[in-house]
GROMACS .gro file of N, CA, C and O in nm:
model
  516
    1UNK      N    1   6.852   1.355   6.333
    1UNK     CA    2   6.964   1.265   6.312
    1UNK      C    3   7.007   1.271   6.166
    1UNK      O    4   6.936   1.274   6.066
    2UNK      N    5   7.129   1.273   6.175
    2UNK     CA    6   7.161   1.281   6.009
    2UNK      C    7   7.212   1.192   5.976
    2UNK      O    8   7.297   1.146   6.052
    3UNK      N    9   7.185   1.125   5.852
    3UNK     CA   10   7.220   0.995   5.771
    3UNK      C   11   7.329   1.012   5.681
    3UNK      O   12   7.336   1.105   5.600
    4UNK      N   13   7.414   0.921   5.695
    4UNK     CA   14   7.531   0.951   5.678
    4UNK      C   15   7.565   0.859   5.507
    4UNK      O   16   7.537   0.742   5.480
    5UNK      N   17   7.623   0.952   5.429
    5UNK     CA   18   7.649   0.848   5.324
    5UNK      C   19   7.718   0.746   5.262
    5UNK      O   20   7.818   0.707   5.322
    6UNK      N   21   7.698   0.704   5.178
    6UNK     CA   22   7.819   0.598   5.140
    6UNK      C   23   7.896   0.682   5.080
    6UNK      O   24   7.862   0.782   5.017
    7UNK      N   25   8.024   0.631   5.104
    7UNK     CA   26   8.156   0.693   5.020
    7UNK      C   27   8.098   0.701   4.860
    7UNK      O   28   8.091   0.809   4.801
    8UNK      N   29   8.067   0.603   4.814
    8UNK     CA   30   8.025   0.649   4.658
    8UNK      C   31   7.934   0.745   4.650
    8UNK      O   32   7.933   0.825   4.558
    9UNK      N   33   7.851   0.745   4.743
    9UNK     CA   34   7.707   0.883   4.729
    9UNK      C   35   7.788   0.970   4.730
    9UNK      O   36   7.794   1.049   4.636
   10UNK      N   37   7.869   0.977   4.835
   10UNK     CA   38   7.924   1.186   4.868
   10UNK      C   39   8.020   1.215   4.746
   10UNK      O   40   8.030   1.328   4.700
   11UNK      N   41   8.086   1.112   4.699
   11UNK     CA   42   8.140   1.139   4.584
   11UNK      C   43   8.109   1.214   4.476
   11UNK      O   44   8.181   1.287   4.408
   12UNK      N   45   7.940   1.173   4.463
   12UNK     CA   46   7.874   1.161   4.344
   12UNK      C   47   7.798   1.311   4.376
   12UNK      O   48   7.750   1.384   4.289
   13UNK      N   49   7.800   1.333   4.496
   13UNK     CA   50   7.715   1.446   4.561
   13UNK      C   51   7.836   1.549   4.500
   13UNK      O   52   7.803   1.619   4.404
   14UNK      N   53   7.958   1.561   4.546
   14UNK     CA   54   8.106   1.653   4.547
   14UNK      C   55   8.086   1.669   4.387
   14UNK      O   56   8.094   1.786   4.348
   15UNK      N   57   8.060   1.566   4.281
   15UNK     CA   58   8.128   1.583   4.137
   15UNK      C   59   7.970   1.711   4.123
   15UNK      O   60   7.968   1.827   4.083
   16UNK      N   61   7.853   1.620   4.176
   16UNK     CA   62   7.733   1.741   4.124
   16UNK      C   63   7.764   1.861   4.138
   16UNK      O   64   7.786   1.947   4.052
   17UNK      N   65   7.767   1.869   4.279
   17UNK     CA   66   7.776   2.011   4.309
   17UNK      C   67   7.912   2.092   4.222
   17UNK      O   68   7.896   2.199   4.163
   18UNK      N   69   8.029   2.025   4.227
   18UNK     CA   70   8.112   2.068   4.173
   18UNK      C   71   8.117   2.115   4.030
   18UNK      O   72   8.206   2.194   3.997
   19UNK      N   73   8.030   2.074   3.944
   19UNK     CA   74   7.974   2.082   3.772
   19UNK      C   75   7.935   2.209   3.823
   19UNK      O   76   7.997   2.309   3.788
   20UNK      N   77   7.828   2.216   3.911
   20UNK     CA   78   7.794   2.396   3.852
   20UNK      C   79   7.896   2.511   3.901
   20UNK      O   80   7.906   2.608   3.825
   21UNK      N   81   7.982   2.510   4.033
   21UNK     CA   82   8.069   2.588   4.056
   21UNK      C   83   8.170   2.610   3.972
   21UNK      O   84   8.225   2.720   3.971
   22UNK      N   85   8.217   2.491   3.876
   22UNK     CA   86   8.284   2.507   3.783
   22UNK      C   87   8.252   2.538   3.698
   22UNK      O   88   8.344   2.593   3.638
   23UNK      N   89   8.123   2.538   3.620
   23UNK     CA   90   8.024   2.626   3.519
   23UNK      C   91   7.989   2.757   3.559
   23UNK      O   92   7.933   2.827   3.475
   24UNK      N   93   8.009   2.802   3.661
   24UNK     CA   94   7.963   2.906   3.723
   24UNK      C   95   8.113   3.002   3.732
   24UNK      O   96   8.115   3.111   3.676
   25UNK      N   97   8.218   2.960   3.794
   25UNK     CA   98   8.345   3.038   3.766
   25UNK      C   99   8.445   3.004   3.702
   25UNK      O  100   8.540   3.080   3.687
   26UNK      N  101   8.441   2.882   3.652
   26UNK     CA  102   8.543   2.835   3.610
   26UNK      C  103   8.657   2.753   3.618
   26UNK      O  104   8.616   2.708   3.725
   27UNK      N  105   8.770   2.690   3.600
   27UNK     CA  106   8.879   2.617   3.730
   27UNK      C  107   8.902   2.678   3.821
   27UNK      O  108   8.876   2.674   3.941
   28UNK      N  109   8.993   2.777   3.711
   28UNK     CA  110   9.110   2.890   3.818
   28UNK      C  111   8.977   2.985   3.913
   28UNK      O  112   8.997   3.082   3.986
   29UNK      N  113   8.913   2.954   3.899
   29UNK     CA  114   8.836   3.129   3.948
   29UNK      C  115   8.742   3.017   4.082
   29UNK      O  116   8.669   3.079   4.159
   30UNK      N  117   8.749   2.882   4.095
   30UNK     CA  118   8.672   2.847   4.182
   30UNK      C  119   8.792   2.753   4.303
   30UNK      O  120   8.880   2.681   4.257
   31UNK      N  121   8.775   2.769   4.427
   31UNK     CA  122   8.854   2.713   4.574
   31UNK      C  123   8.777   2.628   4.598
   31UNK      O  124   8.657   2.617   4.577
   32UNK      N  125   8.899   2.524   4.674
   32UNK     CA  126   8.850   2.415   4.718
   32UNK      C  127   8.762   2.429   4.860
   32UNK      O  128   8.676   2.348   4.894
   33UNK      N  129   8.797   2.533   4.925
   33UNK     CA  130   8.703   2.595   5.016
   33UNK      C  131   8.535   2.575   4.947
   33UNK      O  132   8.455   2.496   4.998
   34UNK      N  133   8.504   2.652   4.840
   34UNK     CA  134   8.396   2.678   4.801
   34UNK      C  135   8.317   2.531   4.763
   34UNK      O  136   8.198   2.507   4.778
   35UNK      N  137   8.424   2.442   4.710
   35UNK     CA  138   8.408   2.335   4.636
   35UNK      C  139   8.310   2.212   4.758
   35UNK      O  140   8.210   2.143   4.743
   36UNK      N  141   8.396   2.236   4.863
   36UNK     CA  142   8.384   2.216   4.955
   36UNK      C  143   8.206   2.220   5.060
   36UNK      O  144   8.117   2.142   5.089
   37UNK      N  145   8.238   2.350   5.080
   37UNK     CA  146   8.097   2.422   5.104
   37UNK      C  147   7.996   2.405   5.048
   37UNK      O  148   7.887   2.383   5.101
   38UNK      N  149   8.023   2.412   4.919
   38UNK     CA  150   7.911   2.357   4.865
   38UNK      C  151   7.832   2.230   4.802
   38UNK      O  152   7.726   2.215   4.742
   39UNK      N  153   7.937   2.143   4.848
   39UNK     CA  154   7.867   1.969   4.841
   39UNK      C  155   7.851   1.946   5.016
   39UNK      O  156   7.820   1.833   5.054
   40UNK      N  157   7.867   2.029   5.095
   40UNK     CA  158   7.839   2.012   5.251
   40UNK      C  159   7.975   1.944   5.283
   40UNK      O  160   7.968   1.838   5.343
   41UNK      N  161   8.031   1.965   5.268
   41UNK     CA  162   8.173   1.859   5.333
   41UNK      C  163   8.306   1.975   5.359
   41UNK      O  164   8.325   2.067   5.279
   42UNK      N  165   8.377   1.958   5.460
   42UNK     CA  166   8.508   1.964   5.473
   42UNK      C  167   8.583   1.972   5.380
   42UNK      O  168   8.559   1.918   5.271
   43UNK      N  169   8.707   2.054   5.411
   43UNK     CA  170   8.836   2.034   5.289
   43UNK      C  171   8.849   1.912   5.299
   43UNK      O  172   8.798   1.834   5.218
   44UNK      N  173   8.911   1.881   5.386
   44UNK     CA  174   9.018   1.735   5.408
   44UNK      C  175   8.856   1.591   5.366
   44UNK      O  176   8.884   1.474   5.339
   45UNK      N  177   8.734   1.631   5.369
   45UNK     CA  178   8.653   1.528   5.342
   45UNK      C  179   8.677   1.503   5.190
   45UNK      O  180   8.688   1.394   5.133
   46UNK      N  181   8.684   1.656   5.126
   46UNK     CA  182   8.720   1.649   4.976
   46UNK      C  183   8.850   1.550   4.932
   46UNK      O  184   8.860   1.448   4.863
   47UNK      N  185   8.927   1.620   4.993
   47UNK     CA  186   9.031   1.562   5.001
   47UNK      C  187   9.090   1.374   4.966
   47UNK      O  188   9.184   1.316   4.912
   48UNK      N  189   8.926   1.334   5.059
   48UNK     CA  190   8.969   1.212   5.075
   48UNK      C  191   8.911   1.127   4.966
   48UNK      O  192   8.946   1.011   4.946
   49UNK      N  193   8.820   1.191   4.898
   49UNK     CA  194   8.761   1.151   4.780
   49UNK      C  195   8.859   1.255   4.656
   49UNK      O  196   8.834   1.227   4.539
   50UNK      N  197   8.916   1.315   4.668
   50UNK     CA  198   8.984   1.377   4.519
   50UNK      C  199   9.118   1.455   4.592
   50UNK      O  200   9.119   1.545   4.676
   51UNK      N  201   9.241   1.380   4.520
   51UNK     CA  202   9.348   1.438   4.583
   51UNK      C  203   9.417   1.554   4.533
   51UNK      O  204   9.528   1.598   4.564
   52UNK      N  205   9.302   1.612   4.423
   52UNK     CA  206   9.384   1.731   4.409
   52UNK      C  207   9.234   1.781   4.340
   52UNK      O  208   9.136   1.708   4.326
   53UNK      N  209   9.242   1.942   4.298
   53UNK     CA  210   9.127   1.987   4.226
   53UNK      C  211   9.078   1.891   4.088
   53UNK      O  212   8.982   1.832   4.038
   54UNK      N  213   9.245   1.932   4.070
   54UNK     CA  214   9.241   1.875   3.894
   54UNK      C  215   9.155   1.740   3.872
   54UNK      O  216   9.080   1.717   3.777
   55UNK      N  217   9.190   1.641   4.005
   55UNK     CA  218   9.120   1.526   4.008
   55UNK      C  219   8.945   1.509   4.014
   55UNK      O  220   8.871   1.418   3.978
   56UNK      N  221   8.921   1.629   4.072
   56UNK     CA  222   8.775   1.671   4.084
   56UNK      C  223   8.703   1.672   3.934
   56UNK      O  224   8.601   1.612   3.901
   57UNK      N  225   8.789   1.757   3.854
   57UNK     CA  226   8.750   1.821   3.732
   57UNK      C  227   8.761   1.713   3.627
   57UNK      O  228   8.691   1.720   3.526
   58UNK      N  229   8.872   1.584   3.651
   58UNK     CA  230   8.838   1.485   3.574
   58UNK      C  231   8.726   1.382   3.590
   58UNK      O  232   8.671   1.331   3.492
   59UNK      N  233   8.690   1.351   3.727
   59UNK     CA  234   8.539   1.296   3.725
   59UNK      C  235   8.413   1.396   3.707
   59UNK      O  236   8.295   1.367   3.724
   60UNK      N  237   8.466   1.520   3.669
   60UNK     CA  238   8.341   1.570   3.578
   60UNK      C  239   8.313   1.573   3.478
   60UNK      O  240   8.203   1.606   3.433
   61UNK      N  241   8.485   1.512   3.373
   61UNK     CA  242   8.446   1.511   3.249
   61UNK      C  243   8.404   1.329   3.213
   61UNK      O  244   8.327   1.291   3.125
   62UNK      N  245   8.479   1.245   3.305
   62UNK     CA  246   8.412   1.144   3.325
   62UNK      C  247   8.242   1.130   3.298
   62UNK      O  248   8.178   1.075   3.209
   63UNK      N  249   8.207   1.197   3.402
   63UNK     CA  250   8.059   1.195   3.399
   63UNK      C  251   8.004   1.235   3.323
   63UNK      O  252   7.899   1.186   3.282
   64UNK      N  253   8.071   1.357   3.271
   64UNK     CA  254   7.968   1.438   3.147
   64UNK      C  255   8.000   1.323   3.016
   64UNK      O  256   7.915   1.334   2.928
   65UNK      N  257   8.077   1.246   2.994
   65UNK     CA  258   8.116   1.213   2.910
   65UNK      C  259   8.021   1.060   2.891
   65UNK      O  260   7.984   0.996   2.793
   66UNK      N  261   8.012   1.051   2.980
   66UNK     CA  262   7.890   0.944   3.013
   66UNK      C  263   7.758   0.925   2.987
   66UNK      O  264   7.689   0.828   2.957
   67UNK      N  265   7.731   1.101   3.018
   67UNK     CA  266   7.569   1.133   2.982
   67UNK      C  267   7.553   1.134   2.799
   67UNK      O  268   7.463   1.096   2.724
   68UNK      N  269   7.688   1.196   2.775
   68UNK     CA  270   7.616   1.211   2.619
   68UNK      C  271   7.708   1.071   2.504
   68UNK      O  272   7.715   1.079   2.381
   69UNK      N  273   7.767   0.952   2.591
   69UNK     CA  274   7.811   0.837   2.502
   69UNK      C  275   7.726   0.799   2.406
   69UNK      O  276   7.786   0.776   2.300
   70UNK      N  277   7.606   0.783   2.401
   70UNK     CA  278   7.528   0.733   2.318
   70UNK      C  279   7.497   0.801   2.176
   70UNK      O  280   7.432   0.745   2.087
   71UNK      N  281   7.554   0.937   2.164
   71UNK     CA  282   7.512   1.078   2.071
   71UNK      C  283   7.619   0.969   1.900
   71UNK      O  284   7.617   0.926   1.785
   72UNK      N  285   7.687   0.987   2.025
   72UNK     CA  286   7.784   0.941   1.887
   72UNK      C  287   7.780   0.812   1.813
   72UNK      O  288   7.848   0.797   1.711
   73UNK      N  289   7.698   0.711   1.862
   73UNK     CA  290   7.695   0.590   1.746
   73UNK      C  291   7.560   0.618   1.635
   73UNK      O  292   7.538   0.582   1.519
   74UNK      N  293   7.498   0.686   1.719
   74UNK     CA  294   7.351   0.805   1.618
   74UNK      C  295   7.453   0.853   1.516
   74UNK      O  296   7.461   0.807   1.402
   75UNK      N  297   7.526   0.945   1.562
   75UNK     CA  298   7.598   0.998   1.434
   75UNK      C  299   7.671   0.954   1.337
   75UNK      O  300   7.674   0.995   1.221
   76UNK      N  301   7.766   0.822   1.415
   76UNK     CA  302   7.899   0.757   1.328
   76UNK      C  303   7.755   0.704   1.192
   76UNK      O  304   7.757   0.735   1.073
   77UNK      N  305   7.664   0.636   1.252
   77UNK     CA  306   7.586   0.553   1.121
   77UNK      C  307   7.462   0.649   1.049
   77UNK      O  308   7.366   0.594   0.995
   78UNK      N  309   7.474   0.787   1.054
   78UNK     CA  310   7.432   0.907   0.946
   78UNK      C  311   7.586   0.917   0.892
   78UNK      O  312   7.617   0.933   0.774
   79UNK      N  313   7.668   0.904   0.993
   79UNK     CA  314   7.808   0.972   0.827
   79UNK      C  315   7.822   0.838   0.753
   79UNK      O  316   7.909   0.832   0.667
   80UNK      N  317   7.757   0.746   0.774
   80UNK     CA  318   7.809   0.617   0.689
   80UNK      C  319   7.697   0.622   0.617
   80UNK      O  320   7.738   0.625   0.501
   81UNK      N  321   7.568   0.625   0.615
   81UNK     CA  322   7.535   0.629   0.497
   81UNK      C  323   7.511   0.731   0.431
   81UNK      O  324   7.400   0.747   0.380
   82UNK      N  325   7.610   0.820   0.417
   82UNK     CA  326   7.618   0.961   0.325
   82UNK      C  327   7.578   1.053   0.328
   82UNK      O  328   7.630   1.150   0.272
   83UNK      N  329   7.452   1.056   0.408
   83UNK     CA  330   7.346   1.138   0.392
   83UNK      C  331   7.372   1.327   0.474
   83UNK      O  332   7.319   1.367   0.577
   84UNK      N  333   7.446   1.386   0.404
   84UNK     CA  334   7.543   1.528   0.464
   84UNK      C  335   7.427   1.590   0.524
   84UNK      O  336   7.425   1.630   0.641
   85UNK      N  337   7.315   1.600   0.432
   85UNK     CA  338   7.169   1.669   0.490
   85UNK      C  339   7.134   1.630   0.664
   85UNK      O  340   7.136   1.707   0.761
   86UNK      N  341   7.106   1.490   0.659
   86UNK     CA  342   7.085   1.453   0.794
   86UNK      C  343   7.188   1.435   0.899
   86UNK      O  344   7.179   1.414   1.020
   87UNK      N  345   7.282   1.450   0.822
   87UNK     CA  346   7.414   1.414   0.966
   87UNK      C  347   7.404   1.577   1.010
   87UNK      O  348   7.403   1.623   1.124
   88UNK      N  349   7.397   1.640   0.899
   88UNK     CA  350   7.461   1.815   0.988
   88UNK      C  351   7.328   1.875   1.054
   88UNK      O  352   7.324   1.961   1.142
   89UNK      N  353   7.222   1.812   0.991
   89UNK     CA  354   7.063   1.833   1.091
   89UNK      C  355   7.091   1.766   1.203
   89UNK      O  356   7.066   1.827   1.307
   90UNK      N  357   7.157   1.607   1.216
   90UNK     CA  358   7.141   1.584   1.326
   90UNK      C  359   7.186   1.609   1.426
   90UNK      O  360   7.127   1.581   1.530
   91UNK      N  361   7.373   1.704   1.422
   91UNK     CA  362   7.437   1.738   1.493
   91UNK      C  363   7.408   1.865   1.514
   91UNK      O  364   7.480   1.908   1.604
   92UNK      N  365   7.317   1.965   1.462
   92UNK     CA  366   7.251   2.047   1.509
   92UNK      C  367   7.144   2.041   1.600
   92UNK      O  368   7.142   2.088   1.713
   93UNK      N  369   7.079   1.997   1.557
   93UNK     CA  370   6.962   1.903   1.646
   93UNK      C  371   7.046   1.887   1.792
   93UNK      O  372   7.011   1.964   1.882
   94UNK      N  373   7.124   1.820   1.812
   94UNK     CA  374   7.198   1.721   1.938
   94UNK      C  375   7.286   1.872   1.999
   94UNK      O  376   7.278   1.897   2.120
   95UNK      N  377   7.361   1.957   1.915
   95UNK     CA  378   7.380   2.086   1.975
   95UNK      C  379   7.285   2.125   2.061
   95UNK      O  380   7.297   2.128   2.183
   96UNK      N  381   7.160   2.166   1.979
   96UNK     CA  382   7.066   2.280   2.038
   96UNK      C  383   7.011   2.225   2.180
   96UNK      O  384   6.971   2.296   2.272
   97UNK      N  385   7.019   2.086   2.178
   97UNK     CA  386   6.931   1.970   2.223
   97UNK      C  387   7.027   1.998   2.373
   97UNK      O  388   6.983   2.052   2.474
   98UNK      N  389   7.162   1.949   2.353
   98UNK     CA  390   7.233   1.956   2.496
   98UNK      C  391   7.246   2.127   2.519
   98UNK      O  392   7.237   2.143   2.641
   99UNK      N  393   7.259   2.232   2.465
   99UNK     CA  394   7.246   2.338   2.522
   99UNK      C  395   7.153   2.341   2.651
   99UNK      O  396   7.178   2.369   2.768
  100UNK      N  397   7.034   2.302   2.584
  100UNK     CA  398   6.894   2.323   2.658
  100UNK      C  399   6.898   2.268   2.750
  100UNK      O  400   6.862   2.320   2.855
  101UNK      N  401   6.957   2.104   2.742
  101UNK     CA  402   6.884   2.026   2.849
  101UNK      C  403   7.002   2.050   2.982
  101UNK      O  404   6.985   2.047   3.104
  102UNK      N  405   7.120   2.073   2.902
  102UNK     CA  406   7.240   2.073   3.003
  102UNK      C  407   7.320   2.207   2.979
  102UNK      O  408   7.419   2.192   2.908
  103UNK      N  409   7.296   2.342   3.029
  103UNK     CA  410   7.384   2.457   2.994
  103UNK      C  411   7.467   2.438   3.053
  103UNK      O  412   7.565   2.490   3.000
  104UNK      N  413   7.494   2.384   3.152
  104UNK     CA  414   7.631   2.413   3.255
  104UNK      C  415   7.743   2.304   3.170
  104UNK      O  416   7.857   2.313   3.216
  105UNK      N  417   7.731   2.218   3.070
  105UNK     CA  418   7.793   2.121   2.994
  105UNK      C  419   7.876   2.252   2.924
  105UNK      O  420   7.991   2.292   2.945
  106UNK      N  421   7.772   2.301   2.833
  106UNK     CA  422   7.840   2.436   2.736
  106UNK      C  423   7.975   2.499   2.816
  106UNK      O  424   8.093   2.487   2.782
  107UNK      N  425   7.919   2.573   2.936
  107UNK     CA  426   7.982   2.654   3.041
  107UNK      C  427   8.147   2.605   3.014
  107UNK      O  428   8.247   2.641   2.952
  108UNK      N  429   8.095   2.493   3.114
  108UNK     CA  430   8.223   2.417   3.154
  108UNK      C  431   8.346   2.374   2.993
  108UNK      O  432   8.463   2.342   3.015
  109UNK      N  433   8.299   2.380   2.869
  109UNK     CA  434   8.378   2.353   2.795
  109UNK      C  435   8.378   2.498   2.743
  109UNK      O  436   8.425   2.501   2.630
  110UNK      N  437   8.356   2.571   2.771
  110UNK     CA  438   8.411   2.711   2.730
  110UNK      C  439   8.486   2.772   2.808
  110UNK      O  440   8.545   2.859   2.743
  111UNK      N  441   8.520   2.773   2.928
  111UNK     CA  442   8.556   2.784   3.015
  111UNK      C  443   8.714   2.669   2.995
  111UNK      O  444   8.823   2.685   3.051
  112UNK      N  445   8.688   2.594   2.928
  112UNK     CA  446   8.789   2.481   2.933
  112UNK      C  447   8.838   2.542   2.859
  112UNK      O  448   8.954   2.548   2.902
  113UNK      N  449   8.833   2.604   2.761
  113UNK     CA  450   8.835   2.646   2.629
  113UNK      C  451   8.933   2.715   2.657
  113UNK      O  452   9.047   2.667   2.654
  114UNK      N  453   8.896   2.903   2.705
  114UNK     CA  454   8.880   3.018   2.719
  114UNK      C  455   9.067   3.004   2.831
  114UNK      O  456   9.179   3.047   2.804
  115UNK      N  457   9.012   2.923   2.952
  115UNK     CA  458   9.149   2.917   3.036
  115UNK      C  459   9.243   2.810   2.965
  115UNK      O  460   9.335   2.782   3.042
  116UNK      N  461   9.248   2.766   2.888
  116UNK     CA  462   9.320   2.669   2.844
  116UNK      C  463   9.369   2.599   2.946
  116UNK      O  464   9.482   2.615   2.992
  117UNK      N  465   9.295   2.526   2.981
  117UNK     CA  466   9.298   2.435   3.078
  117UNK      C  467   9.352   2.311   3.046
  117UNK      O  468   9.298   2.244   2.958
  118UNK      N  469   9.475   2.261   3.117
  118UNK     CA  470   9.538   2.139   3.057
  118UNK      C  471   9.451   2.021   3.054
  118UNK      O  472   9.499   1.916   3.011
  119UNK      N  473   9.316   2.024   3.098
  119UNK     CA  474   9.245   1.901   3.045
  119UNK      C  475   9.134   1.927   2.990
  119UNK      O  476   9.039   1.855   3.018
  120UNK      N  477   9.108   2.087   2.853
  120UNK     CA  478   9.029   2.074   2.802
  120UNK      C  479   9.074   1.953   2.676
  120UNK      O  480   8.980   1.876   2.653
  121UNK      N  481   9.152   1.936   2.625
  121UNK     CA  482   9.222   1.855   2.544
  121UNK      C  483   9.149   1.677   2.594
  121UNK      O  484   9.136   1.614   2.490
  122UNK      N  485   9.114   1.611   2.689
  122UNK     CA  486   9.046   1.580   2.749
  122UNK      C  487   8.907   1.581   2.747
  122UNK      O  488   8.839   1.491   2.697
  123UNK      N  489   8.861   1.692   2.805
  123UNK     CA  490   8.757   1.700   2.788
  123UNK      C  491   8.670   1.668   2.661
  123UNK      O  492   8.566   1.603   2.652
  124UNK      N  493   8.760   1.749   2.547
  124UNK     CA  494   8.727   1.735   2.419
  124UNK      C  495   8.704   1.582   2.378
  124UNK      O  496   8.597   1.533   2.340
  125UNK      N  497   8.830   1.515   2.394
  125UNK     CA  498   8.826   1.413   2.341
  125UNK      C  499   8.752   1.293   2.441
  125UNK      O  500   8.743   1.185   2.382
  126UNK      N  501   8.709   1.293   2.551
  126UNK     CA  502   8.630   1.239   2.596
  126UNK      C  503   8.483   1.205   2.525
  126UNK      O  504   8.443   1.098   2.479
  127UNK      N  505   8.400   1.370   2.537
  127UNK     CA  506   8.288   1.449   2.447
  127UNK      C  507   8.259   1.394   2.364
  127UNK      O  508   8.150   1.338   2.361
  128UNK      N  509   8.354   1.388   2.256
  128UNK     CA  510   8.341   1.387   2.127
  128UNK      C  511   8.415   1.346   2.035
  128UNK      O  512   8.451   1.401   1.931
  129UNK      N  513   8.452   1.165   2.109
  129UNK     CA  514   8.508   1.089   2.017
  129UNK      C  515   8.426   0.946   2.010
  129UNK      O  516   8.461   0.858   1.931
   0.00000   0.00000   0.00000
């Protein structure tokens, strides 16, 4: 018997799966077919949770933007008290740090990058404001 989810789970299931297909090919280079397939759901199920791709790709920067909110009040209070040594250690540090823990983060903003994607602009400023 299969257990069926809440609308917020499959959501949350569609944005996962969807982070690595989009780290993996990119916007343009990934279908809603695939997008699809690979959170287990239907087009039209997608559909009913994201009415267009683009909409997909903004609750991923949503989310990603979520995981790393906290980076930045660490940083705002190293640039306030002066200290150039530890702020540019620490934003190295927090680089190397999300590479590791999250590559498909990198991916996906190079990729944002690379296609000039009308919501790396977005993305960016989500990230890393």
């Amino acid at each position: 018997m299969k257990v069926r989810m809440k609308s917020e789970e499959r959501r949350a299931a569609i944005v996962r799966s969807a982070i690595h297909l989009f780290a993996e090919k990119g916007f343009r280079g990934t279908t809603t077919r695939e997008l699809a397939a690979a959170a287990g759901v239907t087009e039209p199920v997608l559909y009913q949770h994201f009415r267009a791709k683009r909409d997909l790709y903004s609750a991923i920067i949503e989310a990603k933007a979520g995981e790393v909110s906290g980076h930045a009040a660490a940083l705002a209070g190293l640039a306030q008290a002066g200290d150039d040594h530890a702020f540019f250690g620490a934003v190295g540090e927090l680089i190397l740090r999300r590479y590791q823990e999250d590559p498909e983060l990198s991916r996906l903003l190079f990729f944002s990058s690379l296609e000039r994607h009308e919501l790396a602009d977005l993305f960016f400023e989500r990230l890393y404001s």
